[in-house]
Amino acid sequence: MPDSFEDFLTERLDSLLRYATTLTCDPYQAQDIVQEVVLRAQPKWGRIARMDLPHAYVKRMVTNEFLSWRRRRWTRDVQVPHGGMEDLSPPLADPTALVDDRAVLTAGIARLPRKQRVAVVLRYYDNRSDAEIAEELGCSESTVRSHISRAVATLRAHLGTPERLKEAL
Amino acid sequence: MTHEFEALLRECLARQAARAPHRAFLIAALRRRRTARMWLPLVVAVVIALALTVVVSVEFRAGGELGVPPARRPPDDGLPLAAESISDHWDLRVPVEPRWLPSGLVEHQRMVNTGGTMATRFWTPGPVVDEAAQWVSLSLLRLDAEDLLFTGDQVDIRGSSGRFSPYALPGDAVLTWWGALGFRFTVTVHGLPNGREVATQIARSVESAPGEGMRLAARFGAIPAGMTPTYGGIRGASPGEAGGFLRAGAPDGRELHAEVLPVAPAELGVELTVRGREVWFRSGVGADGASEQVVVDLGGRWLVVRYFGGEPDAGRLTGLAQVAETVRFGPVPFSPWLGTRPE
């Protein structure tokens, strides 16, 4: 167990940032979410540190912050119409020309509903079991399986031609 | 699900994780947030620190450890130093230029990072950058092609899709867009009214400008343990007042700045003698945000070493003095762009 909050940050901050980035698909948003969590965890560290798995608790704080954050920010974010992106193609070489399945899949992950995205990340990035994911999300294991099944079906549907990427964007 | 699809999914998530921001950015942001939340205790802490500085300075003047030769100097627990010397040349060519800037702004600084993957130019109304109330910067950052997913209000930059960062600090406008394959441009407007409009107009005026190669030779000698050099650059109010600067940082957010100035900084601190040389030392957070500062008179120019390490600690004096002794700056290349603005 880390002795102090600073020790905890030294050991776990990088993994929290990586986890938050897989959830948000946006490094800036990931940084903001982890920042909020760290600011809220620090005053309570005395209690958190006494838990069996302090890092798991803080990680769940990140998950919850992501879920609530998205709800809070939804009204402020400007949604870009699909057609608008096509109209604004850059004058120079477009990096999206380097489309491959990974790019399509990455874009697809970013558009998954938030709970599906959390379930996918916990399963395929964090290697959690259905039971562990259910506990993290506060739902049943069958709901977890449903989230993952739907997410995988959506992602598979996006794989294909480069035109699929434009749909995903 | 097929094995291939699962492998692809895991690879995508791993690559997404690899895009995570560096912890140093978060530590720095946390420091700013904590400072904002706890300004009153900080004022008290600064007052106490200033009082301690006076006490410590008086003790030093009385003939403490400062007169001890380096070989016999006791270990400096306040600021452990890394033994390894680091040498670097800094290629300061930034091949882009905005054709429009708000009136009154002139170029004051150019800097590059250690990997040569980022270059930045700064314009200010006056000669100061770090504490300036208003400034504009243009950064060129080389990233891989997958770093495309960012959110924020959208704006057209001459046919390219630009985004305003929704996470900019209050009073700032941060506009990012892809200007060419593999390069991301960022305009930051700080402290100016209508920041987003200003940023957009600047971004739309950016053109390539090959410019002449310009290389600054500078290196740190001893630096605090855990730190690595991060940036090098040139700044000044005019070509005749150009000075080189170096920065180093640590993953926990600590920073070290070393700079040669044509004039002495405003907050000199207390005059002391270290290894037979007159230096000025300040411990306590000043207007520049540094927790400690060591200034050395180079005979008409001034070497300033600043440490940003959170709570002030006068025990860092000997370590910072050693940083000042070992840092090296070569001749500053002719910098005709200082004090000018786009024609």
mmCIF file of N, CA, C and O in Angstrom, chain A residues 45-122:
data_model
loop_
_atom_site.group_PDB
_atom_site.id
_atom_site.type_symbol
_atom_site.label_atom_id
_atom_site.label_comp_id
_atom_site.label_asym_id
_atom_site.label_seq_id
_atom_site.Cartn_x
_atom_site.Cartn_y
_atom_site.Cartn_z
ATOM 1 N N TRP A 45 -7.661 10.910 1.363
ATOM 2 C CA TRP A 45 -6.670 9.854 1.183
ATOM 3 C C TRP A 45 -6.480 8.999 2.438
ATOM 4 O O TRP A 45 -6.239 7.797 2.359
ATOM 5 N N GLY A 46 -6.625 9.613 3.594
ATOM 6 C CA GLY A 46 -6.459 8.856 4.825
ATOM 7 C C GLY A 46 -7.417 7.677 4.884
ATOM 8 O O GLY A 46 -7.043 6.575 5.304
ATOM 9 N N ARG A 47 -8.637 7.911 4.438
ATOM 10 C CA ARG A 47 -9.636 6.833 4.434
ATOM 11 C C ARG A 47 -9.406 5.880 3.263
ATOM 12 O O ARG A 47 -9.482 4.657 3.420
ATOM 13 N N ILE A 48 -9.099 6.427 2.088
ATOM 14 C CA ILE A 48 -8.898 5.579 0.908
ATOM 15 C C ILE A 48 -7.703 4.646 1.108
ATOM 16 O O ILE A 48 -7.744 3.470 0.745
ATOM 17 N N ALA A 49 -6.669 5.164 1.711
ATOM 18 C CA ALA A 49 -5.437 4.375 1.869
ATOM 19 C C ALA A 49 -5.640 3.158 2.767
ATOM 20 O O ALA A 49 -4.882 2.191 2.693
ATOM 21 N N ARG A 50 -6.665 3.220 3.611
ATOM 22 C CA ARG A 50 -6.913 2.077 4.502
ATOM 23 C C ARG A 50 -7.692 0.963 3.808
ATOM 24 O O ARG A 50 -7.878 -0.111 4.382
ATOM 25 N N MET A 51 -8.157 1.211 2.619
ATOM 26 C CA MET A 51 -8.907 0.175 1.885
ATOM 27 C C MET A 51 -7.963 -0.924 1.421
ATOM 28 O O MET A 51 -6.739 -0.735 1.359
ATOM 29 N N ASP A 52 -8.531 -2.073 1.061
ATOM 30 C CA ASP A 52 -7.696 -3.179 0.581
ATOM 31 C C ASP A 52 -6.990 -2.804 -0.731
ATOM 32 O O ASP A 52 -5.828 -3.139 -0.927
ATOM 33 N N LEU A 53 -7.730 -2.163 -1.617
ATOM 34 C CA LEU A 53 -7.175 -1.813 -2.922
ATOM 35 C C LEU A 53 -7.449 -0.330 -3.202
ATOM 36 O O LEU A 53 -8.394 0.016 -3.925
ATOM 37 N N PRO A 54 -6.635 0.539 -2.653
ATOM 38 C CA PRO A 54 -6.874 1.982 -2.867
ATOM 39 C C PRO A 54 -6.878 2.364 -4.339
ATOM 40 O O PRO A 54 -7.697 3.189 -4.771
ATOM 41 N N HIS A 55 -5.986 1.734 -5.101
ATOM 42 C CA HIS A 55 -5.906 2.120 -6.513
ATOM 43 C C HIS A 55 -7.179 1.731 -7.257
ATOM 44 O O HIS A 55 -7.607 2.420 -8.180
ATOM 45 N N ALA A 56 -7.796 0.603 -6.864
ATOM 46 C CA ALA A 56 -9.041 0.191 -7.520
ATOM 47 C C ALA A 56 -10.157 1.179 -7.214
ATOM 48 O O ALA A 56 -10.983 1.490 -8.079
ATOM 49 N N TYR A 57 -10.156 1.697 -6.001
ATOM 50 C CA TYR A 57 -11.170 2.678 -5.617
ATOM 51 C C TYR A 57 -10.999 3.954 -6.450
ATOM 52 O O TYR A 57 -11.976 4.499 -6.978
ATOM 53 N N VAL A 58 -9.768 4.415 -6.573
ATOM 54 C CA VAL A 58 -9.536 5.642 -7.337
ATOM 55 C C VAL A 58 -9.848 5.412 -8.813
ATOM 56 O O VAL A 58 -10.377 6.287 -9.500
ATOM 57 N N LYS A 59 -9.542 4.219 -9.274
ATOM 58 C CA LYS A 59 -9.850 3.917 -10.675
ATOM 59 C C LYS A 59 -11.359 3.943 -10.907
ATOM 60 O O LYS A 59 -11.837 4.417 -11.941
ATOM 61 N N ARG A 60 -12.099 3.455 -9.924
ATOM 62 C CA ARG A 60 -13.552 3.512 -10.072
ATOM 63 C C ARG A 60 -14.025 4.959 -10.043
ATOM 64 O O ARG A 60 -14.998 5.315 -10.714
ATOM 65 N N MET A 61 -13.352 5.790 -9.277
ATOM 66 C CA MET A 61 -13.685 7.216 -9.296
ATOM 67 C C MET A 61 -13.511 7.780 -10.702
ATOM 68 O O MET A 61 -14.292 8.618 -11.156
ATOM 69 N N VAL A 62 -12.460 7.319 -11.390
ATOM 70 C CA VAL A 62 -12.238 7.775 -12.773
ATOM 71 C C VAL A 62 -13.387 7.317 -13.669
ATOM 72 O O VAL A 62 -13.915 8.088 -14.482
ATOM 73 N N THR A 63 -13.777 6.055 -13.496
ATOM 74 C CA THR A 63 -14.897 5.537 -14.293
ATOM 75 C C THR A 63 -16.154 6.361 -14.056
ATOM 76 O O THR A 63 -16.823 6.795 -15.014
ATOM 77 N N ASN A 64 -16.466 6.589 -12.801
ATOM 78 C CA ASN A 64 -17.679 7.346 -12.483
ATOM 79 C C ASN A 64 -17.585 8.782 -12.975
ATOM 80 O O ASN A 64 -18.573 9.356 -13.448
ATOM 81 N N GLU A 65 -16.392 9.349 -12.851
ATOM 82 C CA GLU A 65 -16.214 10.721 -13.328
ATOM 83 C C GLU A 65 -16.428 10.782 -14.837
ATOM 84 O O GLU A 65 -17.027 11.729 -15.354
ATOM 85 N N PHE A 66 -15.935 9.773 -15.529
ATOM 86 C CA PHE A 66 -16.134 9.722 -16.983
ATOM 87 C C PHE A 66 -17.624 9.650 -17.317
ATOM 88 O O PHE A 66 -18.114 10.376 -18.183
ATOM 89 N N LEU A 67 -18.327 8.783 -16.617
ATOM 90 C CA LEU A 67 -19.755 8.629 -16.905
ATOM 91 C C LEU A 67 -20.515 9.916 -16.604
ATOM 92 O O LEU A 67 -21.330 10.371 -17.408
ATOM 93 N N SER A 68 -20.262 10.524 -15.469
ATOM 94 C CA SER A 68 -20.992 11.744 -15.120
ATOM 95 C C SER A 68 -20.475 12.934 -15.909
ATOM 96 O O SER A 68 -21.215 13.843 -16.257
ATOM 97 N N TRP A 69 -19.183 12.922 -16.187
ATOM 98 C CA TRP A 69 -18.578 14.017 -16.956
ATOM 99 C C TRP A 69 -19.230 14.119 -18.325
ATOM 100 O O TRP A 69 -19.576 15.195 -18.781
ATOM 101 N N ARG A 70 -19.355 12.992 -18.950
ATOM 102 C CA ARG A 70 -19.963 13.010 -20.274
ATOM 103 C C ARG A 70 -21.384 13.569 -20.196
ATOM 104 O O ARG A 70 -21.824 14.299 -21.055
ATOM 105 N N ARG A 71 -22.103 13.185 -19.138
ATOM 106 C CA ARG A 71 -23.466 13.689 -19.031
ATOM 107 C C ARG A 71 -23.460 15.203 -18.847
ATOM 108 O O ARG A 71 -24.257 15.914 -19.407
ATOM 109 N N ARG A 72 -22.521 15.685 -18.013
ATOM 110 C CA ARG A 72 -22.468 17.123 -17.754
ATOM 111 C C ARG A 72 -22.083 17.909 -19.001
ATOM 112 O O ARG A 72 -22.615 18.941 -19.293
ATOM 113 N N ARG A 73 -21.094 17.386 -19.730
ATOM 114 C CA ARG A 73 -20.533 18.152 -20.831
ATOM 115 C C ARG A 73 -21.385 18.054 -22.092
ATOM 116 O O ARG A 73 -21.177 18.803 -23.023
ATOM 117 N N TRP A 74 -22.304 17.113 -22.114
ATOM 118 C CA TRP A 74 -22.992 16.853 -23.365
ATOM 119 C C TRP A 74 -23.652 18.096 -23.923
ATOM 120 O O TRP A 74 -23.676 18.338 -25.117
ATOM 121 N N THR A 75 -24.213 18.945 -23.051
ATOM 122 C CA THR A 75 -24.920 20.129 -23.525
ATOM 123 C C THR A 75 -23.963 21.218 -23.976
ATOM 124 O O THR A 75 -24.363 22.147 -24.656
ATOM 125 N N ARG A 76 -22.701 21.127 -23.602
ATOM 126 C CA ARG A 76 -21.760 22.187 -23.978
ATOM 127 C C ARG A 76 -20.967 21.840 -25.233
ATOM 128 O O ARG A 76 -20.503 22.701 -25.937
ATOM 129 N N ASP A 77 -20.743 20.552 -25.473
ATOM 130 C CA ASP A 77 -19.945 20.165 -26.628
ATOM 131 C C ASP A 77 -20.679 20.505 -27.920
ATOM 132 O O ASP A 77 -21.891 20.352 -28.026
ATOM 133 N N VAL A 78 -19.934 20.975 -28.882
ATOM 134 C CA VAL A 78 -20.505 21.257 -30.191
ATOM 135 C C VAL A 78 -20.377 20.007 -31.041
ATOM 136 O O VAL A 78 -19.264 19.521 -31.273
ATOM 137 N N GLN A 79 -21.480 19.473 -31.462
ATOM 138 C CA GLN A 79 -21.445 18.269 -32.276
ATOM 139 C C GLN A 79 -21.232 18.641 -33.739
ATOM 140 O O GLN A 79 -21.909 19.517 -34.273
ATOM 141 N N VAL A 80 -20.299 17.985 -34.369
ATOM 142 C CA VAL A 80 -19.985 18.288 -35.760
ATOM 143 C C VAL A 80 -20.814 17.389 -36.670
ATOM 144 O O VAL A 80 -20.741 16.162 -36.555
ATOM 145 N N PRO A 81 -21.624 17.979 -37.550
ATOM 146 C CA PRO A 81 -22.404 17.142 -38.470
ATOM 147 C C PRO A 81 -21.473 16.310 -39.350
ATOM 148 O O PRO A 81 -20.384 16.761 -39.713
ATOM 149 N N HIS A 82 -21.911 15.135 -39.699
ATOM 150 C CA HIS A 82 -21.062 14.274 -40.535
ATOM 151 C C HIS A 82 -20.668 14.953 -41.828
ATOM 152 O O HIS A 82 -19.525 14.935 -42.257
ATOM 153 N N GLY A 83 -21.662 15.579 -42.463
ATOM 154 C CA GLY A 83 -21.382 16.215 -43.742
ATOM 155 C C GLY A 83 -20.424 17.380 -43.605
ATOM 156 O O GLY A 83 -19.646 17.677 -44.499
ATOM 157 N N GLY A 84 -20.456 18.046 -42.457
ATOM 158 C CA GLY A 84 -19.593 19.199 -42.227
ATOM 159 C C GLY A 84 -18.133 18.844 -42.285
ATOM 160 O O GLY A 84 -17.304 19.612 -42.780
ATOM 161 N N MET A 85 -17.790 17.672 -41.786
ATOM 162 C CA MET A 85 -16.394 17.249 -41.826
ATOM 163 C C MET A 85 -15.923 17.061 -43.261
ATOM 164 O O MET A 85 -14.801 17.386 -43.613
ATOM 165 N N GLU A 86 -16.806 16.532 -44.094
ATOM 166 C CA GLU A 86 -16.407 16.310 -45.485
ATOM 167 C C GLU A 86 -16.192 17.634 -46.203
ATOM 168 O O GLU A 86 -15.320 17.760 -47.051
ATOM 169 N N ASP A 87 -17.006 18.633 -45.812
ATOM 170 C CA ASP A 87 -16.882 19.938 -46.473
ATOM 171 C C ASP A 87 -15.604 20.669 -46.060
ATOM 172 O O ASP A 87 -15.205 21.622 -46.697
ATOM 173 N N LEU A 88 -14.986 20.252 -44.980
ATOM 174 C CA LEU A 88 -13.832 20.963 -44.457
ATOM 175 C C LEU A 88 -12.555 20.158 -44.643
ATOM 176 O O LEU A 88 -11.711 20.109 -43.771
ATOM 177 N N SER A 89 -12.442 19.504 -45.765
ATOM 178 C CA SER A 89 -11.229 18.719 -45.994
ATOM 179 C C SER A 89 -10.038 19.651 -46.108
ATOM 180 O O SER A 89 -10.105 20.695 -46.748
ATOM 181 N N PRO A 90 -8.917 19.323 -45.485
ATOM 182 C CA PRO A 90 -7.751 20.206 -45.487
ATOM 183 C C PRO A 90 -7.178 20.393 -46.887
ATOM 184 O O PRO A 90 -7.305 19.508 -47.736
ATOM 185 N N PRO A 91 -6.520 21.509 -47.115
ATOM 186 C CA PRO A 91 -5.930 21.747 -48.424
ATOM 187 C C PRO A 91 -4.696 20.892 -48.662
ATOM 188 O O PRO A 91 -4.313 20.635 -49.782
ATOM 189 N N LEU A 92 -4.048 20.471 -47.586
ATOM 190 C CA LEU A 92 -2.843 19.658 -47.720
ATOM 191 C C LEU A 92 -3.203 18.187 -47.522
ATOM 192 O O LEU A 92 -4.346 17.846 -47.268
ATOM 193 N N ALA A 93 -2.200 17.350 -47.610
ATOM 194 C CA ALA A 93 -2.434 15.921 -47.479
ATOM 195 C C ALA A 93 -3.173 15.629 -46.175
ATOM 196 O O ALA A 93 -2.810 16.122 -45.114
ATOM 197 N N ASP A 94 -4.192 14.859 -46.260
ATOM 198 C CA ASP A 94 -5.040 14.572 -45.104
ATOM 199 C C ASP A 94 -4.562 13.304 -44.418
ATOM 200 O O ASP A 94 -4.500 12.244 -45.037
ATOM 201 N N PRO A 95 -4.219 13.376 -43.121
ATOM 202 C CA PRO A 95 -3.753 12.171 -42.426
ATOM 203 C C PRO A 95 -4.785 11.058 -42.416
ATOM 204 O O PRO A 95 -4.418 9.895 -42.255
ATOM 205 N N THR A 96 -6.053 11.397 -42.569
ATOM 206 C CA THR A 96 -7.033 10.325 -42.539
ATOM 207 C C THR A 96 -6.957 9.464 -43.786
ATOM 208 O O THR A 96 -7.663 8.456 -43.885
ATOM 209 N N ALA A 97 -6.117 9.857 -44.727
ATOM 210 C CA ALA A 97 -5.902 8.988 -45.876
ATOM 211 C C ALA A 97 -5.250 7.689 -45.447
ATOM 212 O O ALA A 97 -5.293 6.688 -46.163
ATOM 213 N N LEU A 98 -4.617 7.729 -44.289
ATOM 214 C CA LEU A 98 -3.948 6.533 -43.795
ATOM 215 C C LEU A 98 -4.942 5.638 -43.062
ATOM 216 O O LEU A 98 -4.699 5.159 -41.970
ATOM 217 N N VAL A 99 -6.071 5.472 -43.692
ATOM 218 C CA VAL A 99 -7.129 4.711 -43.047
ATOM 219 C C VAL A 99 -6.789 3.233 -43.063
ATOM 220 O O VAL A 99 -6.337 2.689 -44.050
ATOM 221 N N ASP A 100 -6.963 2.600 -41.961
ATOM 222 C CA ASP A 100 -6.908 1.153 -41.927
ATOM 223 C C ASP A 100 -7.921 0.695 -40.887
ATOM 224 O O ASP A 100 -8.652 1.508 -40.315
ATOM 225 N N ASP A 101 -7.968 -0.551 -40.672
ATOM 226 C CA ASP A 101 -8.966 -1.069 -39.740
ATOM 227 C C ASP A 101 -8.810 -0.492 -38.347
ATOM 228 O O ASP A 101 -9.786 -0.258 -37.641
ATOM 229 N N ARG A 102 -7.558 -0.259 -37.958
ATOM 230 C CA ARG A 102 -7.349 0.290 -36.613
ATOM 231 C C ARG A 102 -7.965 1.674 -36.487
ATOM 232 O O ARG A 102 -8.571 2.003 -35.470
ATOM 233 N N ALA A 103 -7.798 2.491 -37.527
ATOM 234 C CA ALA A 103 -8.361 3.843 -37.471
ATOM 235 C C ALA A 103 -9.880 3.780 -37.415
ATOM 236 O O ALA A 103 -10.528 4.536 -36.683
ATOM 237 N N VAL A 104 -10.455 2.883 -38.216
ATOM 238 C CA VAL A 104 -11.909 2.736 -38.213
ATOM 239 C C VAL A 104 -12.388 2.284 -36.839
ATOM 240 O O VAL A 104 -13.358 2.812 -36.287
ATOM 241 N N LEU A 105 -11.684 1.309 -36.295
ATOM 242 C CA LEU A 105 -12.090 0.761 -34.995
ATOM 243 C C LEU A 105 -11.920 1.805 -33.890
ATOM 244 O O LEU A 105 -12.774 1.932 -33.005
ATOM 245 N N THR A 106 -10.825 2.568 -33.957
ATOM 246 C CA THR A 106 -10.598 3.607 -32.947
ATOM 247 C C THR A 106 -11.714 4.646 -32.983
ATOM 248 O O THR A 106 -12.237 5.055 -31.942
ATOM 249 N N ALA A 107 -12.084 5.057 -34.200
ATOM 250 C CA ALA A 107 -13.182 6.021 -34.324
ATOM 251 C C ALA A 107 -14.488 5.424 -33.820
ATOM 252 O O ALA A 107 -15.303 6.107 -33.204
ATOM 253 N N GLY A 108 -14.678 4.134 -34.092
ATOM 254 C CA GLY A 108 -15.891 3.472 -33.630
ATOM 255 C C GLY A 108 -15.970 3.401 -32.117
ATOM 256 O O GLY A 108 -17.037 3.618 -31.528
ATOM 257 N N ILE A 109 -14.845 3.116 -31.471
ATOM 258 C CA ILE A 109 -14.807 3.057 -30.005
ATOM 259 C C ILE A 109 -15.205 4.408 -29.424
ATOM 260 O O ILE A 109 -15.947 4.502 -28.452
ATOM 261 N N ALA A 110 -14.711 5.465 -30.062
ATOM 262 C CA ALA A 110 -14.975 6.812 -29.548
ATOM 263 C C ALA A 110 -16.452 7.165 -29.616
ATOM 264 O O ALA A 110 -16.893 8.080 -28.932
ATOM 265 N N ARG A 111 -17.193 6.471 -30.454
ATOM 266 C CA ARG A 111 -18.615 6.801 -30.607
ATOM 267 C C ARG A 111 -19.536 5.816 -29.886
ATOM 268 O O ARG A 111 -20.754 5.943 -29.968
ATOM 269 N N LEU A 112 -18.967 4.869 -29.210
ATOM 270 C CA LEU A 112 -19.812 3.938 -28.464
ATOM 271 C C LEU A 112 -20.517 4.661 -27.315
ATOM 272 O O LEU A 112 -19.947 5.588 -26.726
ATOM 273 N N PRO A 113 -21.738 4.230 -26.970
ATOM 274 C CA PRO A 113 -22.369 4.761 -25.751
ATOM 275 C C PRO A 113 -21.449 4.539 -24.564
ATOM 276 O O PRO A 113 -20.702 3.550 -24.521
ATOM 277 N N ARG A 114 -21.525 5.442 -23.606
ATOM 278 C CA ARG A 114 -20.490 5.473 -22.581
ATOM 279 C C ARG A 114 -20.377 4.182 -21.766
ATOM 280 O O ARG A 114 -19.277 3.731 -21.471
ATOM 281 N N LYS A 115 -21.504 3.578 -21.422
ATOM 282 C CA LYS A 115 -21.402 2.359 -20.618
ATOM 283 C C LYS A 115 -20.847 1.202 -21.444
ATOM 284 O O LYS A 115 -20.108 0.367 -20.930
ATOM 285 N N GLN A 116 -21.203 1.167 -22.705
ATOM 286 C CA GLN A 116 -20.616 0.139 -23.581
ATOM 287 C C GLN A 116 -19.117 0.347 -23.687
ATOM 288 O O GLN A 116 -18.327 -0.602 -23.682
ATOM 289 N N ARG A 117 -18.727 1.619 -23.765
ATOM 290 C CA ARG A 117 -17.302 1.909 -23.910
ATOM 291 C C ARG A 117 -16.540 1.488 -22.649
ATOM 292 O O ARG A 117 -15.465 0.911 -22.713
ATOM 293 N N VAL A 118 -17.118 1.796 -21.496
ATOM 294 C CA VAL A 118 -16.466 1.386 -20.243
ATOM 295 C C VAL A 118 -16.334 -0.136 -20.199
ATOM 296 O O VAL A 118 -15.283 -0.679 -19.844
ATOM 297 N N ALA A 119 -17.405 -0.825 -20.570
ATOM 298 C CA ALA A 119 -17.369 -2.287 -20.525
ATOM 299 C C ALA A 119 -16.301 -2.845 -21.457
ATOM 300 O O ALA A 119 -15.547 -3.772 -21.094
ATOM 301 N N VAL A 120 -16.213 -2.280 -22.661
ATOM 302 C CA VAL A 120 -15.208 -2.745 -23.623
ATOM 303 C C VAL A 120 -13.796 -2.478 -23.114
ATOM 304 O O VAL A 120 -12.904 -3.334 -23.205
ATOM 305 N N VAL A 121 -13.593 -1.293 -22.564
ATOM 306 C CA VAL A 121 -12.261 -0.947 -22.068
ATOM 307 C C VAL A 121 -11.870 -1.847 -20.899
ATOM 308 O O VAL A 121 -10.748 -2.351 -20.830
ATOM 309 N N LEU A 122 -12.811 -2.060 -19.987
ATOM 310 C CA LEU A 122 -12.482 -2.904 -18.831
ATOM 311 C C LEU A 122 -12.216 -4.345 -19.261
ATOM 312 O O LEU A 122 -11.358 -5.021 -18.697
#
